[in-house]
């Protein structure tokens, strides 16, 4: 995920705290301290999942796509997840080795268990819950 979850949660928390006011990508980028182009890329992704609305034009900006109590942090995790929680090796182990021929399957099973645990925990926390920490 390379920090995408943290960036996405930061964006969504800012939008929740804005109380319906539209925020620009420049404003959001200033809070996160990253390039606005990276913010816009993440916003596009979150918009595809219905988590953010956008308004074009001079008075445009971004707002939450759903009520914060209807956004589970697991929704955000699923929106930004691009790799297994434990990573993935690029090489193929030696099939003649007793460990090598089995390791990927066992690691894949472990990664699936970890991913399930992460999603289970994040399902219990809404954006509203998380955002409350900043009030």
Coordinates of C-alpha atoms in Angstrom, one line a residue:
X1 CA 0.0 0.0 0.0
X2 CA 3.0 2.3 0.4
X3 CA 1.2 4.8 2.7
X4 CA -1.9 4.9 0.6
X5 CA -4.1 3.9 3.5
X6 CA -2.7 6.7 5.7
X7 CA -3.1 9.2 2.9
X8 CA -6.7 8.1 2.2
X9 CA -7.6 8.3 5.9
X10 CA -6.0 11.7 6.2
X11 CA -8.0 13.0 3.2
X12 CA -11.3 11.5 4.4
X13 CA -10.7 12.9 8.0
X14 CA -10.1 16.3 6.6
X15 CA -13.3 16.2 4.5
X16 CA -15.3 15.0 7.5
X17 CA -13.9 17.8 9.7
X18 CA -14.7 20.4 6.9
X19 CA -18.4 19.9 7.7
X20 CA -19.6 19.9 4.1
X21 CA -17.2 22.7 2.9
X22 CA -15.5 21.8 -0.3
X23 CA -11.8 21.4 0.0
X24 CA -9.2 21.8 -2.8
X25 CA -6.5 19.3 -3.5
X26 CA -4.0 22.0 -2.8
X27 CA -5.4 22.5 0.7
X28 CA -5.5 18.7 1.3
X29 CA -1.9 18.3 0.0
X30 CA -0.8 21.1 2.4
X31 CA -2.2 19.2 5.4
X32 CA -0.6 15.9 4.3
X33 CA 2.6 17.7 3.1
X34 CA 2.6 15.9 -0.3
X35 CA 2.2 17.0 -3.9
X36 CA -1.3 17.9 -5.0
X37 CA -1.1 15.5 -8.0
X38 CA -0.7 12.6 -5.5
X39 CA -3.7 13.8 -3.6
X40 CA -5.8 14.0 -6.8
X41 CA -4.7 10.5 -7.8
X42 CA -5.8 9.1 -4.4
X43 CA -9.1 11.1 -4.6
X44 CA -9.9 9.6 -8.0
X45 CA -9.5 6.2 -6.5
X46 CA -11.6 7.0 -3.5
X47 CA -14.2 8.6 -5.7
X48 CA -14.4 5.4 -7.8
X49 CA -15.4 3.6 -4.5
X50 CA -18.1 6.2 -3.7
X51 CA -16.2 7.6 -0.7
X52 CA -15.6 11.1 -2.1
X53 CA -17.7 13.5 -4.3
X54 CA -16.1 16.2 -6.4
X55 CA -17.4 19.4 -7.9
X56 CA -15.6 20.8 -10.9
X57 CA -14.9 24.5 -11.6
X58 CA -13.6 27.6 -9.8
X59 CA -15.8 27.0 -6.8
X60 CA -15.2 23.2 -6.9
X61 CA -13.5 20.9 -4.5
X62 CA -14.1 17.6 -2.7
X63 CA -16.5 16.4 0.0
X64 CA -17.4 13.1 1.5
X65 CA -19.4 10.8 -0.7
X66 CA -21.2 9.2 2.2
X67 CA -22.0 10.0 5.8
X68 CA -18.9 9.4 8.0
X69 CA -20.7 6.8 10.1
X70 CA -21.4 4.9 6.9
X71 CA -17.7 4.6 5.9
X72 CA -16.0 1.8 7.6
X73 CA -12.2 2.0 7.7
X74 CA -12.3 -1.5 6.0
X75 CA -13.9 0.2 3.0
X76 CA -10.9 2.5 2.8
X77 CA -8.5 -0.4 3.2
X78 CA -10.2 -2.3 0.4
X79 CA -10.2 0.8 -1.9
X80 CA -6.4 1.3 -1.5
X81 CA -5.2 -2.3 -1.1
X82 CA -3.1 -3.2 -4.1
X83 CA -0.7 -5.8 -2.6
X84 CA -1.0 -8.6 0.0
X85 CA -0.6 -7.4 3.6
X86 CA 2.6 -9.3 4.0
X87 CA 4.0 -8.4 0.5
X88 CA 4.8 -10.8 -2.3
X89 CA 8.2 -12.2 -3.5
X90 CA 9.0 -11.6 -7.1
X91 CA 11.1 -14.8 -7.5
X92 CA 9.8 -18.3 -7.8
X93 CA 11.4 -20.6 -5.3
X94 CA 13.2 -23.8 -6.3
X95 CA 10.5 -26.5 -6.9
X96 CA 13.1 -29.2 -6.1
X97 CA 13.6 -27.8 -2.6
X98 CA 11.1 -29.2 0.1
X99 CA 10.7 -25.7 1.4
X100 CA 10.7 -23.9 -1.9
X101 CA 8.0 -26.0 -3.5
X102 CA 5.6 -25.2 -0.6
X103 CA 6.5 -21.8 0.8
X104 CA 4.4 -19.7 -1.5
X105 CA 1.2 -21.5 -0.7
X106 CA 1.9 -21.3 3.1
X107 CA 2.8 -17.6 2.8
X108 CA -0.3 -17.0 0.7
X109 CA -2.5 -18.7 3.4
X110 CA -0.8 -16.7 6.1
X111 CA -1.3 -13.4 4.2
X112 CA -5.0 -14.2 3.7
X113 CA -5.4 -14.8 7.4
X114 CA -3.7 -11.5 8.2
X115 CA -5.7 -9.6 5.6
X116 CA -8.9 -11.1 7.1
X117 CA -7.9 -10.0 10.6
X118 CA -7.1 -6.5 9.4
X119 CA -10.4 -6.2 7.6
X120 CA -12.3 -7.6 10.6
X121 CA -10.7 -4.9 12.9
X122 CA -11.2 -2.1 10.4
X123 CA -14.9 -3.0 9.9
X124 CA -15.6 -2.1 13.5
X125 CA -14.3 1.4 13.1
X126 CA -16.1 4.1 11.1
X127 CA -14.6 7.3 9.7
X128 CA -16.8 9.1 12.3
X129 CA -15.2 7.1 15.1
X130 CA -11.7 7.9 13.8
X131 CA -12.5 11.6 13.1
X132 CA -13.8 12.0 16.6
X133 CA -10.2 11.8 17.9
X134 CA -9.6 15.2 16.4
X135 CA -12.4 17.2 18.1

